[in-house]
mmCIF file of N, CA and C in Angstrom:
data_model
loop_
_atom_site.group_PDB
_atom_site.id
_atom_site.type_symbol
_atom_site.label_atom_id
_atom_site.label_comp_id
_atom_site.label_asym_id
_atom_site.label_seq_id
_atom_site.Cartn_x
_atom_site.Cartn_y
_atom_site.Cartn_z
ATOM 1 N N MET F 1 -3.238 17.551 -46.500
ATOM 2 C CA MET F 1 -3.453 17.654 -45.112
ATOM 3 C C MET F 1 -3.597 16.205 -44.488
ATOM 4 N N GLY F 2 -4.307 15.324 -45.393
ATOM 5 C CA GLY F 2 -4.592 14.141 -44.829
ATOM 6 C C GLY F 2 -3.375 13.234 -44.621
ATOM 7 N N GLU F 3 -2.280 13.426 -45.554
ATOM 8 C CA GLU F 3 -1.115 12.467 -45.237
ATOM 9 C C GLU F 3 -0.187 12.957 -43.932
ATOM 10 N N ILE F 4 -0.385 14.338 -43.870
ATOM 11 C CA ILE F 4 0.156 14.862 -42.568
ATOM 12 C C ILE F 4 -0.479 14.539 -41.216
ATOM 13 N N ALA F 5 -1.690 14.479 -41.352
ATOM 14 C CA ALA F 5 -2.528 14.059 -40.166
ATOM 15 C C ALA F 5 -2.406 12.424 -40.081
ATOM 16 N N SER F 6 -2.231 11.766 -40.849
ATOM 17 C CA SER F 6 -1.835 10.182 -40.857
ATOM 18 C C SER F 6 -0.495 10.001 -40.028
ATOM 19 N N ILE F 7 0.534 10.747 -40.536
ATOM 20 C CA ILE F 7 1.864 10.577 -40.164
ATOM 21 C C ILE F 7 1.804 10.924 -38.664
ATOM 22 N N ALA F 8 1.057 11.937 -38.297
ATOM 23 C CA ALA F 8 1.059 12.743 -36.860
ATOM 24 C C ALA F 8 0.291 11.555 -36.258
ATOM 25 N N GLU F 9 -0.765 11.019 -36.411
ATOM 26 C CA GLU F 9 -1.229 9.779 -35.818
ATOM 27 C C GLU F 9 -0.507 8.625 -35.628
ATOM 28 N N HIS F 10 0.319 8.272 -36.624
ATOM 29 C CA HIS F 10 1.145 7.159 -36.316
ATOM 30 C C HIS F 10 2.337 7.417 -35.341
ATOM 31 N N ILE F 11 2.918 8.617 -35.394
ATOM 32 C CA ILE F 11 3.655 8.908 -34.274
ATOM 33 C C ILE F 11 3.149 9.096 -33.111
ATOM 34 N N SER F 12 2.105 9.724 -32.793
ATOM 35 C CA SER F 12 1.393 9.657 -31.620
ATOM 36 C C SER F 12 1.238 8.125 -31.254
ATOM 37 N N THR F 13 0.778 7.184 -31.951
ATOM 38 C CA THR F 13 0.476 6.025 -31.288
ATOM 39 C C THR F 13 1.832 5.248 -30.998
ATOM 40 N N THR F 14 2.881 5.542 -31.983
ATOM 41 C CA THR F 14 4.082 5.036 -31.696
ATOM 42 C C THR F 14 4.703 5.486 -30.140
ATOM 43 N N GLU F 15 4.756 6.880 -29.803
ATOM 44 C CA GLU F 15 5.063 7.261 -28.908
ATOM 45 C C GLU F 15 4.276 6.567 -27.501
ATOM 46 N N ARG F 16 3.148 6.448 -27.554
ATOM 47 C CA ARG F 16 2.180 5.858 -26.692
ATOM 48 C C ARG F 16 2.577 4.359 -26.248
ATOM 49 N N THR F 17 2.644 3.727 -27.436
ATOM 50 C CA THR F 17 3.343 2.387 -27.420
ATOM 51 C C THR F 17 4.686 2.415 -26.571
ATOM 52 N N ALA F 18 5.593 3.129 -26.911
ATOM 53 C CA ALA F 18 7.030 3.478 -26.315
ATOM 54 C C ALA F 18 6.865 3.554 -24.859
ATOM 55 N N ALA F 19 5.984 4.425 -24.698
ATOM 56 C CA ALA F 19 5.861 4.917 -23.060
ATOM 57 C C ALA F 19 5.112 3.823 -22.227
ATOM 58 N N ASP F 20 4.462 3.005 -22.816
ATOM 59 C CA ASP F 20 3.805 1.797 -22.308
ATOM 60 C C ASP F 20 4.688 0.672 -22.086
ATOM 61 N N ALA F 21 5.615 0.527 -23.145
ATOM 62 C CA ALA F 21 6.790 -0.447 -23.081
ATOM 63 C C ALA F 21 7.632 -0.096 -21.694
ATOM 64 N N GLU F 22 7.796 1.090 -21.773
ATOM 65 C CA GLU F 22 8.834 1.623 -20.703
ATOM 66 C C GLU F 22 8.335 1.696 -19.369
ATOM 67 N N ILE F 23 6.921 1.713 -19.185
ATOM 68 C CA ILE F 23 6.265 1.484 -17.766
ATOM 69 C C ILE F 23 6.229 0.048 -17.490
ATOM 70 N N ASP F 24 6.139 -1.106 -18.465
ATOM 71 C CA ASP F 24 6.055 -2.518 -18.077
ATOM 72 C C ASP F 24 7.278 -2.897 -17.966
ATOM 73 N N ALA F 25 8.459 -2.369 -18.576
ATOM 74 C CA ALA F 25 9.943 -2.774 -18.165
ATOM 75 C C ALA F 25 10.257 -2.260 -16.759
ATOM 76 N N ALA F 26 9.823 -1.126 -16.478
ATOM 77 C CA ALA F 26 10.118 -0.676 -15.042
ATOM 78 C C ALA F 26 9.364 -1.530 -13.961
ATOM 79 N N GLN F 27 8.242 -2.047 -14.453
ATOM 80 C CA GLN F 27 7.309 -2.777 -13.455
ATOM 81 C C GLN F 27 8.079 -4.094 -13.186
ATOM 82 N N LEU F 28 8.464 -4.735 -14.499
ATOM 83 C CA LEU F 28 9.287 -5.846 -14.541
ATOM 84 C C LEU F 28 10.578 -5.869 -13.621
ATOM 85 N N LYS F 29 11.357 -4.812 -13.759
ATOM 86 C CA LYS F 29 12.503 -4.791 -12.977
ATOM 87 C C LYS F 29 12.176 -4.933 -11.481
ATOM 88 N N LYS F 30 11.211 -3.979 -11.079
ATOM 89 C CA LYS F 30 10.714 -4.073 -9.576
ATOM 90 C C LYS F 30 10.185 -5.325 -9.210
ATOM 91 N N LEU F 31 9.682 -6.069 -9.954
ATOM 92 C CA LEU F 31 9.064 -7.463 -9.579
ATOM 93 C C LEU F 31 10.406 -8.361 -9.560
ATOM 94 N N GLU F 32 11.159 -8.090 -10.314
ATOM 95 C CA GLU F 32 12.462 -8.702 -10.146
ATOM 96 C C GLU F 32 13.319 -8.778 -8.884
ATOM 97 N N PHE F 33 13.364 -7.300 -8.603
ATOM 98 C CA PHE F 33 14.122 -6.821 -7.470
ATOM 99 C C PHE F 33 13.199 -7.627 -6.041
ATOM 100 N N PHE F 34 11.978 -7.487 -6.259
ATOM 101 C CA PHE F 34 11.194 -8.181 -4.947
ATOM 102 C C PHE F 34 11.245 -9.547 -4.853
ATOM 103 N N GLN F 35 11.351 -10.207 -5.988
ATOM 104 C CA GLN F 35 11.668 -11.636 -6.336
ATOM 105 C C GLN F 35 12.886 -11.744 -5.275
ATOM 106 N N ARG F 36 13.970 -11.359 -5.694
ATOM 107 C CA ARG F 36 15.209 -11.490 -4.992
ATOM 108 C C ARG F 36 15.066 -11.241 -3.657
ATOM 109 N N GLN F 37 14.328 -10.315 -3.093
ATOM 110 C CA GLN F 37 14.000 -10.038 -1.573
ATOM 111 C C GLN F 37 13.377 -11.292 -1.151
ATOM 112 N N LEU F 38 12.492 -11.812 -1.729
ATOM 113 C CA LEU F 38 11.592 -12.884 -1.294
ATOM 114 C C LEU F 38 12.483 -14.251 -1.332
ATOM 115 N N ASP F 39 13.587 -14.406 -2.060
ATOM 116 C CA ASP F 39 14.528 -15.395 -2.024
ATOM 117 C C ASP F 39 15.604 -15.399 -1.071
ATOM 118 N N GLN F 40 15.558 -14.127 -0.407
ATOM 119 C CA GLN F 40 16.756 -14.071 0.786
ATOM 120 C C GLN F 40 16.010 -14.695 1.961
ATOM 121 N N ARG F 41 16.912 -15.296 2.827
ATOM 122 C CA ARG F 41 16.422 -15.712 4.022
ATOM 123 C C ARG F 41 16.263 -14.469 5.071
ATOM 124 N N ASN F 42 16.709 -13.312 4.795
ATOM 125 C CA ASN F 42 16.586 -12.167 5.757
ATOM 126 C C ASN F 42 16.237 -11.135 4.815
ATOM 127 N N PRO F 43 14.777 -11.076 4.351
ATOM 128 C CA PRO F 43 14.273 -10.091 3.587
ATOM 129 C C PRO F 43 14.447 -8.579 4.094
ATOM 130 N N GLN F 44 14.555 -7.745 3.270
ATOM 131 C CA GLN F 44 14.550 -6.322 3.733
ATOM 132 C C GLN F 44 13.202 -5.934 3.996
ATOM 133 N N ILE F 45 13.316 -4.892 5.190
ATOM 134 C CA ILE F 45 12.082 -4.379 5.626
ATOM 135 C C ILE F 45 11.825 -2.975 4.804
ATOM 136 N N PHE F 46 10.575 -2.853 4.469
ATOM 137 C CA PHE F 46 10.298 -1.627 3.732
ATOM 138 C C PHE F 46 9.217 -0.785 4.186
ATOM 139 N N ARG F 47 9.306 0.572 4.169
ATOM 140 C CA ARG F 47 8.085 1.403 4.829
ATOM 141 C C ARG F 47 7.116 1.523 3.814
ATOM 142 N N ALA F 48 5.774 1.276 4.396
ATOM 143 C CA ALA F 48 4.724 1.452 3.610
ATOM 144 C C ALA F 48 3.701 2.193 4.126
ATOM 145 N N SER F 49 2.717 2.869 3.370
ATOM 146 C CA SER F 49 1.639 3.649 3.681
ATOM 147 C C SER F 49 0.252 2.944 3.343
ATOM 148 N N ILE F 50 -0.495 2.829 4.364
ATOM 149 C CA ILE F 50 -1.945 2.085 3.619
ATOM 150 C C ILE F 50 -2.703 3.103 3.064
ATOM 151 N N VAL F 51 -3.123 2.544 1.616
ATOM 152 C CA VAL F 51 -3.701 3.566 0.788
ATOM 153 C C VAL F 51 -5.189 3.061 0.444
ATOM 154 N N ASP F 52 -5.540 1.820 0.979
ATOM 155 C CA ASP F 52 -7.056 1.561 0.980
ATOM 156 C C ASP F 52 -6.958 0.382 2.087
ATOM 157 N N VAL F 53 -8.175 0.307 2.328
ATOM 158 C CA VAL F 53 -8.667 -0.962 3.393
ATOM 159 C C VAL F 53 -9.700 -1.563 2.709
ATOM 160 N N ARG F 54 -9.725 -3.000 2.445
ATOM 161 C CA ARG F 54 -10.839 -3.608 2.133
ATOM 162 C C ARG F 54 -11.060 -4.835 2.890
ATOM 163 N N ASN F 55 -12.358 -5.584 2.848
ATOM 164 C CA ASN F 55 -12.631 -6.508 3.416
ATOM 165 C C ASN F 55 -11.541 -7.768 3.605
ATOM 166 N N TYR F 56 -10.603 -8.025 2.498
ATOM 167 C CA TYR F 56 -9.557 -8.720 2.362
ATOM 168 C C TYR F 56 -8.313 -8.392 2.780
ATOM 169 N N GLY F 57 -8.144 -7.406 3.006
ATOM 170 C CA GLY F 57 -6.585 -6.704 3.367
ATOM 171 C C GLY F 57 -6.259 -5.533 3.039
ATOM 172 N N LEU F 58 -5.248 -5.028 3.352
ATOM 173 C CA LEU F 58 -4.679 -3.680 3.157
ATOM 174 C C LEU F 58 -4.000 -3.611 1.967
ATOM 175 N N MET F 59 -4.392 -2.202 1.237
ATOM 176 C CA MET F 59 -3.505 -1.962 -0.014
ATOM 177 C C MET F 59 -2.491 -1.109 0.447
ATOM 178 N N VAL F 60 -1.103 -1.182 0.109
ATOM 179 C CA VAL F 60 -0.065 -0.600 0.372
ATOM 180 C C VAL F 60 0.671 0.023 -0.456
ATOM 181 N N GLU F 61 1.322 1.235 -0.206
ATOM 182 C CA GLU F 61 2.294 1.442 -1.223
ATOM 183 C C GLU F 61 3.362 1.916 -0.682
ATOM 184 N N LEU F 62 4.532 1.697 -1.272
ATOM 185 C CA LEU F 62 5.968 1.681 -0.894
ATOM 186 C C LEU F 62 6.525 2.980 -1.514
ATOM 187 N N PRO F 63 6.665 4.113 -0.973
ATOM 188 C CA PRO F 63 6.687 5.332 -1.589
ATOM 189 C C PRO F 63 8.190 5.486 -2.334
ATOM 190 N N ASP F 64 8.978 4.618 -1.536
ATOM 191 C CA ASP F 64 10.452 4.900 -1.994
ATOM 192 C C ASP F 64 10.523 3.820 -3.381
ATOM 193 N N ALA F 65 9.662 3.015 -3.552
ATOM 194 C CA ALA F 65 9.813 1.960 -4.666
ATOM 195 C C ALA F 65 8.774 2.433 -5.849
ATOM 196 N N LEU F 66 7.638 3.051 -5.235
ATOM 197 C CA LEU F 66 6.624 3.384 -6.179
ATOM 198 C C LEU F 66 5.966 2.076 -6.519
ATOM 199 N N ILE F 67 5.523 1.391 -5.813
ATOM 200 C CA ILE F 67 4.891 0.323 -5.998
ATOM 201 C C ILE F 67 3.636 0.037 -5.077
ATOM 202 N N THR F 68 2.532 -0.722 -5.530
ATOM 203 C CA THR F 68 1.608 -0.863 -4.550
ATOM 204 C C THR F 68 1.387 -2.305 -4.524
ATOM 205 N N GLY F 69 1.035 -3.129 -3.439
ATOM 206 C CA GLY F 69 0.761 -4.436 -2.910
ATOM 207 C C GLY F 69 -0.383 -4.497 -1.979
ATOM 208 N N LEU F 70 -0.477 -5.816 -1.803
ATOM 209 C CA LEU F 70 -1.505 -6.198 -0.944
ATOM 210 C C LEU F 70 -0.973 -6.718 0.415
ATOM 211 N N ILE F 71 -1.579 -6.389 1.564
ATOM 212 C CA ILE F 71 -1.302 -7.262 2.820
ATOM 213 C C ILE F 71 -2.574 -8.071 3.116
ATOM 214 N N HIS F 72 -2.678 -9.369 2.912
ATOM 215 C CA HIS F 72 -3.798 -10.208 2.737
ATOM 216 C C HIS F 72 -4.240 -10.272 4.410
ATOM 217 N N VAL F 73 -5.595 -10.267 4.535
ATOM 218 C CA VAL F 73 -5.961 -10.204 5.985
ATOM 219 C C VAL F 73 -5.525 -11.653 6.540
ATOM 220 N N SER F 74 -5.424 -12.806 5.728
ATOM 221 C CA SER F 74 -4.901 -13.942 6.247
ATOM 222 C C SER F 74 -3.536 -13.850 7.029
ATOM 223 N N SER F 75 -2.774 -12.980 6.441
ATOM 224 C CA SER F 75 -1.214 -12.981 6.873
ATOM 225 C C SER F 75 -1.261 -12.104 8.197
ATOM 226 N N LEU F 76 -2.502 -11.422 8.701
ATOM 227 C CA LEU F 76 -2.596 -10.693 9.863
ATOM 228 C C LEU F 76 -3.053 -11.880 11.253
ATOM 229 N N THR F 77 -1.881 -12.395 11.510
ATOM 230 C CA THR F 77 -2.206 -13.512 12.406
ATOM 231 C C THR F 77 -2.240 -13.358 13.964
ATOM 232 N N ASP F 78 -1.909 -12.062 14.319
ATOM 233 C CA ASP F 78 -1.855 -11.946 15.636
ATOM 234 C C ASP F 78 -3.432 -11.620 16.005
ATOM 235 N N ASP F 79 -4.383 -11.495 15.310
ATOM 236 C CA ASP F 79 -5.823 -11.491 15.708
ATOM 237 C C ASP F 79 -6.754 -11.620 14.806
ATOM 238 N N PHE F 80 -8.091 -11.581 14.968
ATOM 239 C CA PHE F 80 -8.966 -11.812 13.859
ATOM 240 C C PHE F 80 -9.547 -10.491 13.436
ATOM 241 N N TYR F 81 -9.413 -10.068 12.212
ATOM 242 C CA TYR F 81 -9.716 -8.650 12.021
ATOM 243 C C TYR F 81 -11.082 -8.587 11.054
ATOM 244 N N LEU F 82 -11.913 -7.605 11.590
ATOM 245 C CA LEU F 82 -13.098 -7.539 10.924
ATOM 246 C C LEU F 82 -13.117 -6.092 10.387
ATOM 247 N N PHE F 83 -13.656 -6.221 9.106
ATOM 248 C CA PHE F 83 -13.727 -4.857 8.276
ATOM 249 C C PHE F 83 -14.763 -3.961 8.608
ATOM 250 N N GLU F 84 -14.682 -2.798 8.880
ATOM 251 C CA GLU F 84 -15.513 -1.802 9.088
ATOM 252 C C GLU F 84 -15.653 -0.948 8.028
ATOM 253 N N PRO F 85 -16.722 -0.943 7.271
ATOM 254 C CA PRO F 85 -16.913 -0.502 5.829
ATOM 255 C C PRO F 85 -16.931 1.153 5.955
ATOM 256 N N ALA F 86 -17.658 1.549 6.981
ATOM 257 C CA ALA F 86 -18.043 2.877 7.065
ATOM 258 C C ALA F 86 -16.955 3.909 7.387
ATOM 259 N N ARG F 87 -15.777 3.238 8.064
ATOM 260 C CA ARG F 87 -14.724 3.918 8.205
ATOM 261 C C ARG F 87 -13.338 3.438 7.537
ATOM 262 N N ARG F 88 -13.764 2.313 6.880
ATOM 263 C CA ARG F 88 -12.668 1.782 5.873
ATOM 264 C C ARG F 88 -11.558 1.429 6.814
ATOM 265 N N GLN F 89 -12.027 0.730 7.786
ATOM 266 C CA GLN F 89 -10.832 0.007 8.654
ATOM 267 C C GLN F 89 -10.844 -1.503 9.063
ATOM 268 N N LEU F 90 -9.729 -1.933 9.324
ATOM 269 C CA LEU F 90 -9.640 -3.357 9.837
ATOM 270 C C LEU F 90 -9.354 -3.173 11.198
ATOM 271 N N ILE F 91 -10.297 -4.039 12.027
ATOM 272 C CA ILE F 91 -10.411 -3.819 13.391
ATOM 273 C C ILE F 91 -10.103 -5.129 14.230
ATOM 274 N N GLY F 92 -9.082 -5.336 14.989
ATOM 275 C CA GLY F 92 -8.883 -6.563 15.763
ATOM 276 C C GLY F 92 -9.922 -6.977 16.711
ATOM 277 N N ARG F 93 -10.609 -8.040 16.595
ATOM 278 C CA ARG F 93 -11.639 -8.343 17.396
ATOM 279 C C ARG F 93 -11.234 -8.262 19.043
ATOM 280 N N ARG F 94 -10.045 -8.845 19.094
ATOM 281 C CA ARG F 94 -9.672 -9.040 20.637
ATOM 282 C C ARG F 94 -8.885 -7.801 21.024
ATOM 283 N N SER F 95 -7.696 -7.462 20.167
ATOM 284 C CA SER F 95 -7.078 -6.474 20.611
ATOM 285 C C SER F 95 -7.517 -4.981 20.371
ATOM 286 N N ARG F 96 -8.580 -4.833 19.428
ATOM 287 C CA ARG F 96 -8.912 -3.751 18.977
ATOM 288 C C ARG F 96 -8.032 -2.812 18.342
ATOM 289 N N LYS F 97 -6.997 -3.390 17.737
ATOM 290 C CA LYS F 97 -5.911 -2.711 17.190
ATOM 291 C C LYS F 97 -6.704 -2.302 15.569
ATOM 292 N N ARG F 98 -6.366 -1.091 14.990
ATOM 293 C CA ARG F 98 -7.022 -0.693 13.982
ATOM 294 C C ARG F 98 -5.952 -0.379 12.965
ATOM 295 N N PHE F 99 -6.278 -0.757 11.510
ATOM 296 C CA PHE F 99 -5.653 -0.294 10.427
ATOM 297 C C PHE F 99 -6.412 0.331 9.749
ATOM 298 N N SER F 100 -6.006 1.638 9.264
ATOM 299 C CA SER F 100 -6.798 2.923 8.644
ATOM 300 C C SER F 100 -6.095 3.336 7.430
ATOM 301 N N VAL F 101 -6.750 4.019 6.468
ATOM 302 C CA VAL F 101 -5.832 4.680 5.312
ATOM 303 C C VAL F 101 -5.128 5.898 6.101
ATOM 304 N N GLY F 102 -3.678 5.725 5.561
ATOM 305 C CA GLY F 102 -2.714 6.621 6.179
ATOM 306 C C GLY F 102 -1.772 6.275 6.983
ATOM 307 N N ASP F 103 -2.104 5.089 7.861
ATOM 308 C CA ASP F 103 -1.275 4.665 8.671
ATOM 309 C C ASP F 103 0.074 3.966 8.016
ATOM 310 N N GLU F 104 1.143 3.983 8.739
ATOM 311 C CA GLU F 104 2.483 3.874 8.196
ATOM 312 C C GLU F 104 2.770 2.229 9.020
ATOM 313 N N VAL F 105 3.102 1.344 8.057
ATOM 314 C CA VAL F 105 3.673 0.046 8.745
ATOM 315 C C VAL F 105 4.919 -0.285 7.926
ATOM 316 N N SER F 106 5.662 -1.149 8.433
ATOM 317 C CA SER F 106 6.877 -1.738 7.808
ATOM 318 C C SER F 106 6.331 -3.381 7.530
ATOM 319 N N VAL F 107 6.915 -3.416 6.413
ATOM 320 C CA VAL F 107 6.553 -4.531 5.690
ATOM 321 C C VAL F 107 7.515 -5.527 4.857
ATOM 322 N N PHE F 108 7.407 -6.495 4.601
ATOM 323 C CA PHE F 108 8.284 -7.311 4.003
ATOM 324 C C PHE F 108 7.741 -8.329 2.738
ATOM 325 N N VAL F 109 8.428 -8.681 1.937
ATOM 326 C CA VAL F 109 7.726 -9.328 0.678
ATOM 327 C C VAL F 109 7.326 -10.505 1.132
ATOM 328 N N ALA F 110 6.052 -11.046 0.778
ATOM 329 C CA ALA F 110 5.465 -12.387 1.251
ATOM 330 C C ALA F 110 5.385 -13.371 0.017
ATOM 331 N N ARG F 111 4.946 -12.568 -1.186
ATOM 332 C CA ARG F 111 4.814 -13.241 -2.203
ATOM 333 C C ARG F 111 4.751 -12.349 -3.574
ATOM 334 N N ILE F 112 5.302 -13.116 -4.642
ATOM 335 C CA ILE F 112 5.204 -12.544 -5.988
ATOM 336 C C ILE F 112 4.456 -13.343 -6.951
ATOM 337 N N ASP F 113 3.676 -12.705 -7.629
ATOM 338 C CA ASP F 113 2.991 -13.252 -8.722
ATOM 339 C C ASP F 113 3.265 -12.663 -9.998
ATOM 340 N N ALA F 114 4.435 -13.238 -10.945
ATOM 341 C CA ALA F 114 4.800 -12.400 -11.747
ATOM 342 C C ALA F 114 3.789 -12.468 -13.047
ATOM 343 N N PHE F 115 3.105 -13.500 -13.220
ATOM 344 C CA PHE F 115 2.149 -13.408 -14.296
ATOM 345 C C PHE F 115 1.063 -12.678 -14.097
ATOM 346 N N LYS F 116 0.747 -12.197 -12.879
ATOM 347 C CA LYS F 116 -0.331 -11.146 -12.729
ATOM 348 C C LYS F 116 0.295 -9.951 -12.382
ATOM 349 N N ARG F 117 1.733 -9.877 -12.232
ATOM 350 C CA ARG F 117 2.643 -8.657 -11.983
ATOM 351 C C ARG F 117 2.091 -8.006 -10.588
ATOM 352 N N GLN F 118 1.936 -8.933 -9.542
ATOM 353 C CA GLN F 118 1.397 -8.463 -8.177
ATOM 354 C C GLN F 118 2.308 -8.881 -7.159
ATOM 355 N N VAL F 119 2.367 -7.872 -6.064
ATOM 356 C CA VAL F 119 3.346 -8.423 -4.878
ATOM 357 C C VAL F 119 2.435 -8.249 -3.621
ATOM 358 N N ASP F 120 2.542 -9.406 -3.018
ATOM 359 C CA ASP F 120 1.724 -9.441 -1.478
ATOM 360 C C ASP F 120 3.012 -9.186 -0.538
ATOM 361 N N PHE F 121 2.572 -8.340 0.439
ATOM 362 C CA PHE F 121 3.409 -8.040 1.690
ATOM 363 C C PHE F 121 2.880 -8.657 2.839
ATOM 364 N N ALA F 122 3.671 -8.799 3.726
ATOM 365 C CA ALA F 122 3.093 -8.894 5.173
ATOM 366 C C ALA F 122 3.782 -7.850 6.137
ATOM 367 N N ILE F 123 3.193 -7.852 7.325
ATOM 368 C CA ILE F 123 3.602 -6.758 8.133
ATOM 369 C C ILE F 123 4.745 -7.403 8.848
ATOM 370 N N ALA F 124 5.749 -6.743 9.003
ATOM 371 C CA ALA F 124 7.143 -7.080 9.730
ATOM 372 C C ALA F 124 6.859 -7.184 11.338
ATOM 373 N N PRO F 125 7.286 -7.945 11.948
ATOM 374 C CA PRO F 125 6.926 -8.397 13.554
ATOM 375 C C PRO F 125 7.028 -7.006 14.249
ATOM 376 N N ALA F 126 8.131 -6.377 14.218
ATOM 377 C CA ALA F 126 8.446 -5.106 14.966
ATOM 378 C C ALA F 126 7.584 -3.751 14.527
ATOM 379 N N SER F 127 6.816 -4.048 13.367
ATOM 380 C CA SER F 127 6.468 -2.644 12.971
ATOM 381 C C SER F 127 5.136 -2.079 13.876
ATOM 382 N N GLU F 128 4.578 -2.955 14.338
ATOM 383 C CA GLU F 128 3.331 -2.504 15.313
ATOM 384 C C GLU F 128 3.736 -1.474 16.188
ATOM 385 N N ALA F 129 5.112 -1.459 16.847
ATOM 386 C CA ALA F 129 5.206 -0.399 17.664
ATOM 387 C C ALA F 129 5.620 0.786 17.085
ATOM 388 N N ARG F 130 5.855 0.863 15.688
ATOM 389 C CA ARG F 130 6.469 2.069 14.983
ATOM 390 C C ARG F 130 5.096 2.540 14.246
ATOM 391 N N ARG F 131 3.838 2.219 14.177
ATOM 392 C CA ARG F 131 2.812 2.628 13.566
ATOM 393 C C ARG F 131 2.484 4.021 13.918
ATOM 394 N N LYS F 132 2.012 4.797 13.019
ATOM 395 C CA LYS F 132 1.820 6.172 13.356
ATOM 396 C C LYS F 132 0.498 6.216 14.061
ATOM 397 N N PRO F 133 0.701 7.130 15.201
ATOM 398 C CA PRO F 133 -0.341 7.179 16.094
ATOM 399 C C PRO F 133 -1.477 8.007 15.471
ATOM 400 N N ARG F 134 -2.662 7.405 15.835
ATOM 401 C CA ARG F 134 -3.845 8.222 15.336
ATOM 402 C C ARG F 134 -4.049 9.324 16.196
ATOM 403 N N PRO F 135 -4.223 10.539 15.843
ATOM 404 C CA PRO F 135 -4.491 11.721 16.751
ATOM 405 C C PRO F 135 -5.935 11.686 17.314
ATOM 406 N N ARG F 136 -5.861 11.997 18.458
ATOM 407 C CA ARG F 136 -7.148 11.918 19.382
ATOM 408 C C ARG F 136 -8.008 13.234 19.031
ATOM 409 N N GLU F 137 -9.253 12.778 18.989
ATOM 410 C CA GLU F 137 -10.259 14.057 18.883
ATOM 411 C C GLU F 137 -10.218 14.705 20.429
ATOM 412 N N ARG F 138 -10.180 16.031 20.276
ATOM 413 C CA ARG F 138 -10.407 17.094 21.252
ATOM 414 C C ARG F 138 -11.693 17.539 21.631
ATOM 415 N N THR F 139 -12.275 17.417 22.739
ATOM 416 C CA THR F 139 -13.492 17.999 22.720
ATOM 417 C C THR F 139 -13.590 18.696 24.259
ATOM 418 N N LEU F 140 -14.270 19.859 24.301
ATOM 419 C CA LEU F 140 -14.525 20.459 25.595
ATOM 420 C C LEU F 140 -15.482 19.695 26.368
ATOM 421 N N GLN F 141 -15.144 19.779 27.719
ATOM 422 C CA GLN F 141 -16.116 19.305 28.734
ATOM 423 C C GLN F 141 -17.034 20.323 28.923
ATOM 424 N N HIS F 142 -17.894 20.005 29.391
ATOM 425 C CA HIS F 142 -19.167 20.902 29.954
ATOM 426 C C HIS F 142 -18.597 21.662 30.934
ATOM 427 N N GLY F 143 -18.608 22.783 31.053
ATOM 428 C CA GLY F 143 -18.226 23.910 31.928
ATOM 429 C C GLY F 143 -16.741 24.263 31.854
ATOM 430 N N SER F 144 -16.113 23.717 30.865
ATOM 431 C CA SER F 144 -14.562 23.708 30.909
ATOM 432 C C SER F 144 -14.304 25.118 30.187
ATOM 433 N N SER F 145 -13.384 25.907 30.620
ATOM 434 C CA SER F 145 -13.275 27.123 30.096
ATOM 435 C C SER F 145 -11.771 27.176 29.286
ATOM 436 N N ARG F 146 -11.135 25.760 29.093
ATOM 437 C CA ARG F 146 -9.962 25.905 28.514
ATOM 438 C C ARG F 146 -10.185 25.755 27.098
ATOM 439 N N ALA F 147 -9.574 26.636 26.227
ATOM 440 C CA ALA F 147 -9.739 26.569 24.943
ATOM 441 C C ALA F 147 -8.820 25.457 24.204
ATOM 442 N N LEU F 148 -9.403 25.270 23.016
ATOM 443 C CA LEU F 148 -8.621 24.128 22.197
ATOM 444 C C LEU F 148 -7.559 24.692 21.362
ATOM 445 N N ASN F 149 -6.410 24.028 21.374
ATOM 446 C CA ASN F 149 -5.217 24.555 20.542
ATOM 447 C C ASN F 149 -5.276 23.761 19.164
ATOM 448 N N LEU F 150 -5.921 24.230 18.353
ATOM 449 C CA LEU F 150 -5.994 23.508 17.239
ATOM 450 C C LEU F 150 -5.039 23.956 15.986
#
């Protein structure tokens, strides 16, 4: 039984190595694609969802490309954004614009770091008008007999 267990362990290790290599190859191909986008004078605009908000920027995921990247707070040049840790939001000091987890934004490739295998994005200029509206909280006013439609 010892020899069979050794062979099975070797096969499992080889399969894991092959799966890791496949994932790495797919990631490199995505980085090559985004590098070509960066090299173009008129880069493609991508739909992205905000998956995390940090004090240094927005983590976004491109669902069509299955890749995650960063929109650094320094690239948000329309306002000075403050991080609200309790709500995990970036809020514009002047405009009061909010970026929250779940918001959809349009982005383009801003920078590629092939060594670290990271993609940085920037918000496309026209995307602000297309951001997903945040649902308003409904409350009953004192003395109101209207029911909420939830």
